[in-house]
CSV table of C-alpha atoms in Angstrom, one decimal:
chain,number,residue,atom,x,y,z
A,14,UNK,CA,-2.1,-17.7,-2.0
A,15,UNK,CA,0.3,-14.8,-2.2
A,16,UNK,CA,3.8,-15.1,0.0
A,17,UNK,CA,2.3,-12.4,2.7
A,18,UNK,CA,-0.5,-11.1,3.8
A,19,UNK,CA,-2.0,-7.2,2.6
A,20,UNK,CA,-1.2,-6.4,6.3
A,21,UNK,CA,2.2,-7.3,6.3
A,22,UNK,CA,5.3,-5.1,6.5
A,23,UNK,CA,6.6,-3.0,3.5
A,24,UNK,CA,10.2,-2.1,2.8
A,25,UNK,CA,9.8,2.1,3.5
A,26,UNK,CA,12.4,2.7,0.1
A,27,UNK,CA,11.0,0.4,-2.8
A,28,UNK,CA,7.6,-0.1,-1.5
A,29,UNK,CA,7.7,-3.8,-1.3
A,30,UNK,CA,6.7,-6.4,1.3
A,31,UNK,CA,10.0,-6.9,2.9
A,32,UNK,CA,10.8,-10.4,1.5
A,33,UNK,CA,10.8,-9.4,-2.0
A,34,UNK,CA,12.4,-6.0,-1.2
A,35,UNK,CA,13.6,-4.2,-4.3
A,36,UNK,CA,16.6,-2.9,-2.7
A,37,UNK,CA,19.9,-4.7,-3.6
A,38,UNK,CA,19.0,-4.3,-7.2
A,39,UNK,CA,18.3,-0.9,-7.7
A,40,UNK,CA,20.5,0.7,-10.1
A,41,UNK,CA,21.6,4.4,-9.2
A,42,UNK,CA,21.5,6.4,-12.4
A,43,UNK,CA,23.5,9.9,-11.5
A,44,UNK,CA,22.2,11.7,-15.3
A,45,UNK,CA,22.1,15.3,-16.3
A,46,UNK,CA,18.3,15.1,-16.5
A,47,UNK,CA,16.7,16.0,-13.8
A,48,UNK,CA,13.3,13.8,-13.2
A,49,UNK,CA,10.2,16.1,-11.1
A,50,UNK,CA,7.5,13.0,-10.6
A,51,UNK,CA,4.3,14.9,-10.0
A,52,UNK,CA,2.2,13.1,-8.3
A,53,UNK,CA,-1.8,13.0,-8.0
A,54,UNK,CA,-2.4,13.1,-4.2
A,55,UNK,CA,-5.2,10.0,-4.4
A,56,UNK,CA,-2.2,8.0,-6.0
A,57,UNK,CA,0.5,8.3,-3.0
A,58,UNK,CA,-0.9,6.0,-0.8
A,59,UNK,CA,-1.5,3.1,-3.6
A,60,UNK,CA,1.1,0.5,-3.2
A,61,UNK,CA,0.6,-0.1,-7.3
A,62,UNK,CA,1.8,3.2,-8.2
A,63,UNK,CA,5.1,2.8,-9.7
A,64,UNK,CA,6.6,6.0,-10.2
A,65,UNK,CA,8.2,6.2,-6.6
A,66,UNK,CA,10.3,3.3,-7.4
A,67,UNK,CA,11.9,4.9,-10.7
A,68,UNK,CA,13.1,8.5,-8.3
A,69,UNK,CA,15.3,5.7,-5.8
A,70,UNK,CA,17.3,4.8,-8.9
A,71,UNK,CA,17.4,8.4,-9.9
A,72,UNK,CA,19.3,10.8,-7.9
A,73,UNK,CA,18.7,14.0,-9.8
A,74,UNK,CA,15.2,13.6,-9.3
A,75,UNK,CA,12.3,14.7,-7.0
A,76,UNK,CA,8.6,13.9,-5.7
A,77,UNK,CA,6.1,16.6,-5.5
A,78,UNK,CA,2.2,16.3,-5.2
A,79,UNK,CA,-0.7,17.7,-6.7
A,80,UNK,CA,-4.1,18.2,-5.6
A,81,UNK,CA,-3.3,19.2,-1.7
A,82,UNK,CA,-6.1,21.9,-1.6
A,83,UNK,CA,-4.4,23.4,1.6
A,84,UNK,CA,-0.9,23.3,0.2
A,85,UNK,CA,-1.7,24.4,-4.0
A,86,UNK,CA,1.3,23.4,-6.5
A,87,UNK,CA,3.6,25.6,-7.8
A,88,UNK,CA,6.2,24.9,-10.3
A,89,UNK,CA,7.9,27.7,-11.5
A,90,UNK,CA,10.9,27.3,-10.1
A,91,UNK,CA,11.3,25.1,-12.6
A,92,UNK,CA,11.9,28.0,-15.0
A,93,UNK,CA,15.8,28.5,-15.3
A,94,UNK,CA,18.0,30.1,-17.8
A,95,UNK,CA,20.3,27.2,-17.9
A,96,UNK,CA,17.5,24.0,-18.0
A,97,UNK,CA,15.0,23.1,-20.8
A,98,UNK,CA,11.0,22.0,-19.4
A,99,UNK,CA,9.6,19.2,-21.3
A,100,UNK,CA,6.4,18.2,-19.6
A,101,UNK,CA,5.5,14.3,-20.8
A,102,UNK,CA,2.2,14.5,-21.4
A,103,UNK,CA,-0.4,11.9,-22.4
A,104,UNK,CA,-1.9,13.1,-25.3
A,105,UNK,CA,-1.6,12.4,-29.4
A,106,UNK,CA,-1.2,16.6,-29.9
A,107,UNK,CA,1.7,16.9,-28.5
A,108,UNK,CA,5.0,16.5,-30.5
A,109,UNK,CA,6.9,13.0,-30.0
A,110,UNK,CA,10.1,12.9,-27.8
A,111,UNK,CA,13.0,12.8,-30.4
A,112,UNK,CA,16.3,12.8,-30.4
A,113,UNK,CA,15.5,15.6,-33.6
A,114,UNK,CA,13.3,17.4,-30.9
A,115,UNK,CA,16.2,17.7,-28.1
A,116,UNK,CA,18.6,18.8,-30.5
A,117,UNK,CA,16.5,22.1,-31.0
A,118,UNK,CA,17.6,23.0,-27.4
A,119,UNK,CA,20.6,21.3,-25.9
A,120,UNK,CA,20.4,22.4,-22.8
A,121,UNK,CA,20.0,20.0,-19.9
A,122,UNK,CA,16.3,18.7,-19.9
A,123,UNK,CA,14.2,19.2,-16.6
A,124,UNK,CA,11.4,16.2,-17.5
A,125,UNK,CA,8.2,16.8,-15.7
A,126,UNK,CA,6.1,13.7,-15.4
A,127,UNK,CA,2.6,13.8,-14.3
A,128,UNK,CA,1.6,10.0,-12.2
A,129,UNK,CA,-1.8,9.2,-11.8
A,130,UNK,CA,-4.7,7.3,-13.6
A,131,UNK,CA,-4.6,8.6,-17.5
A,132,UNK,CA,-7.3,11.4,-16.6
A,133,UNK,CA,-5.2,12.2,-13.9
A,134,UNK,CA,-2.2,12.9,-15.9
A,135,UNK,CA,-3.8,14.2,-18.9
A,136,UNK,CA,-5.6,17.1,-16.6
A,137,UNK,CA,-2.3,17.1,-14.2
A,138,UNK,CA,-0.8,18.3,-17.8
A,139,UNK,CA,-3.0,21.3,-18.8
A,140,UNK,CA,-3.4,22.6,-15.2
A,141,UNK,CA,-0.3,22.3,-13.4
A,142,UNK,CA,0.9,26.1,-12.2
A,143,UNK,CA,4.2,27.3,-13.0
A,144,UNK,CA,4.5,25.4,-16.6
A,145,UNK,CA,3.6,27.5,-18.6
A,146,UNK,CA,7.3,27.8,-20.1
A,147,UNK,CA,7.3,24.1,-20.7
A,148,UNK,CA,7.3,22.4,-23.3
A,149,UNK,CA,4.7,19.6,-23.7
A,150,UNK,CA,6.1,16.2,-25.3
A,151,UNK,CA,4.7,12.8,-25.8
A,152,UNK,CA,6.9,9.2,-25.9
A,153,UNK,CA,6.4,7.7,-29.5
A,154,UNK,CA,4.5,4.7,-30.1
A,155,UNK,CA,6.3,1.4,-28.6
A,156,UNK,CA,5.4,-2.0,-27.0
A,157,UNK,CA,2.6,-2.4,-24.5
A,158,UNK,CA,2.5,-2.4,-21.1
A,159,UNK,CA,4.2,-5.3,-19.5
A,160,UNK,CA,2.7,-3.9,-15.8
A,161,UNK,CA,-0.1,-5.7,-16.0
A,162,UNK,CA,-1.2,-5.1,-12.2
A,163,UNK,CA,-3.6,-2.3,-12.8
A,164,UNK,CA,-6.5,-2.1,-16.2
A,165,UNK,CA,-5.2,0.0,-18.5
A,166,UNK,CA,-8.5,1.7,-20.0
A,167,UNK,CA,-6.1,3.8,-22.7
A,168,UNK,CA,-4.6,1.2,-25.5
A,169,UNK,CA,-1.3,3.4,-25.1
A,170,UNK,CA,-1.3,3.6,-21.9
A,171,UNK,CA,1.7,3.0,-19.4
A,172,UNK,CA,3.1,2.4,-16.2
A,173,UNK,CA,4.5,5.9,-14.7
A,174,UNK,CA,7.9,3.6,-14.1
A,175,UNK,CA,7.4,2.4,-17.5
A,176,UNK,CA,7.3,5.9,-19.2
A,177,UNK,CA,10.2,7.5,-17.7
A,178,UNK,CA,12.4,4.4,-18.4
A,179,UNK,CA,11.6,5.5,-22.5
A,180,UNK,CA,11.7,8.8,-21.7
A,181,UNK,CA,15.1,8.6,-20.5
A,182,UNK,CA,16.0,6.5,-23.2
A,183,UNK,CA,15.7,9.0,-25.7
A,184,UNK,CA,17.1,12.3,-23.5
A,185,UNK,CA,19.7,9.9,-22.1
A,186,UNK,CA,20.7,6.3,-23.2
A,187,UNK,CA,19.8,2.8,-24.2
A,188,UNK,CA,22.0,1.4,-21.3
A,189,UNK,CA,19.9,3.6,-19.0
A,190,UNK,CA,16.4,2.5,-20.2
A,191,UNK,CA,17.6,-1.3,-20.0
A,192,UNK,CA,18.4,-1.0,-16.6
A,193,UNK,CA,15.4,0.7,-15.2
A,194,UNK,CA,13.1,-1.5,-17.3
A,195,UNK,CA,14.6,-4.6,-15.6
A,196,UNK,CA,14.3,-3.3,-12.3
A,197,UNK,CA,10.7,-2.6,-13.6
A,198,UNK,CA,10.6,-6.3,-15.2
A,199,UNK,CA,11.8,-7.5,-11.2
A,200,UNK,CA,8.9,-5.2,-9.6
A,201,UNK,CA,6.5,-6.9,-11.8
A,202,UNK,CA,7.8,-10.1,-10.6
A,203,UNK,CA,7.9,-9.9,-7.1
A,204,UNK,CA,4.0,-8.0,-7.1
A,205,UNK,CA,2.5,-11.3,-9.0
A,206,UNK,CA,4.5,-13.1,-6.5
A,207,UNK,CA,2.7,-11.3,-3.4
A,208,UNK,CA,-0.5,-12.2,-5.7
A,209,UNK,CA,-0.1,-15.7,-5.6
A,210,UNK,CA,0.6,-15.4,-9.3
């Protein structure tokens, strides 16, 4: 039996039920990358989705949605003289995030990160407007997922939360990685919790 019930109230920032609210323990990460989280529409209202919680830790970062047929995507504002575009995308044909990559273009990195399902973000990646001066990157192979809430149908596959944590890693820092992966490690936590796990 979990500690509340589905219908009891969440916490409006981290997305938790208010008794294992996230809150007090969210780092705040003030980076030269700037984070655009790109969401699927179907994935905003599913309280498992996990990139919102990475963007409250992140204040150079942002939330915009895909699939609105009445209000269409556009992205190209991302295209600046003075930032670099790498879209993560989900897919073994795109080059690995490296620190060998970055050093090609030292400008400050804009990272576009699709969030859905893994057919959600691998189409997000090929037909999101405005991108086409991105660059299209993948994370390198690492540890499994430690979410664990949803079924991961990819063997690769991560948590949204879970990829931006490496992403940043690499553009950014070890120190910043280990702090958003334990806040990720605490959200895992506290959902099993609600589970009655």
């Amino acid at each position: 039996m979990g500690t509340r019930s589905k219908r009891s109230e969440r916490c409006r920032r981290c997305g938790m039920h208010i008794p294992l609210c996230l809150c007090p323990s969210i780092p705040r990460y003030d980076l030269g990358t700037r984070l655009v989280l790109v969401m699927h529409h179907r994935e905003l209202i599913k309280t498992t989705a996990t990139g919102p919680l990475a963007l409250e830790a992140l204040p150079n970062s942002e939330l915009r949605v895909h699939g609105h047929r009445e209000r269409p995507l556009d992205l190209s504002d991302l295209d600046t003289p003075g930032r670099r575009t790498l879209l993560l995308y989900p897919g073994d044909d795109a080059p690995a995030l490296t620190r060998e990559l970055l050093e090609e273009d030292r400008r400050p990195v804009t990272l576009v990160v699709p969030d859905g399902t893994w057919r959600q973000a691998s189409r997000m990646g090929r037909r999101l407007p405005g991108l086409e001066h991105a660059r299209m990157v993948r994370l390198p192979e690492g540890p499994p997922t430690r979410w664990g809430i949803r079924r991961e149908c990819h063997p690769g596959g991560l948590a949204t939360f879970e990829a931006i944590a490496r992403a940043l890693g690499i553009i950014e820092s070890a120190t910043v990685q280990a702090g958003l992966e334990e806040l990720f490690d605490l959200m895992v936590q506290r959902t099993l919790q609600a589970r009655g796990r």
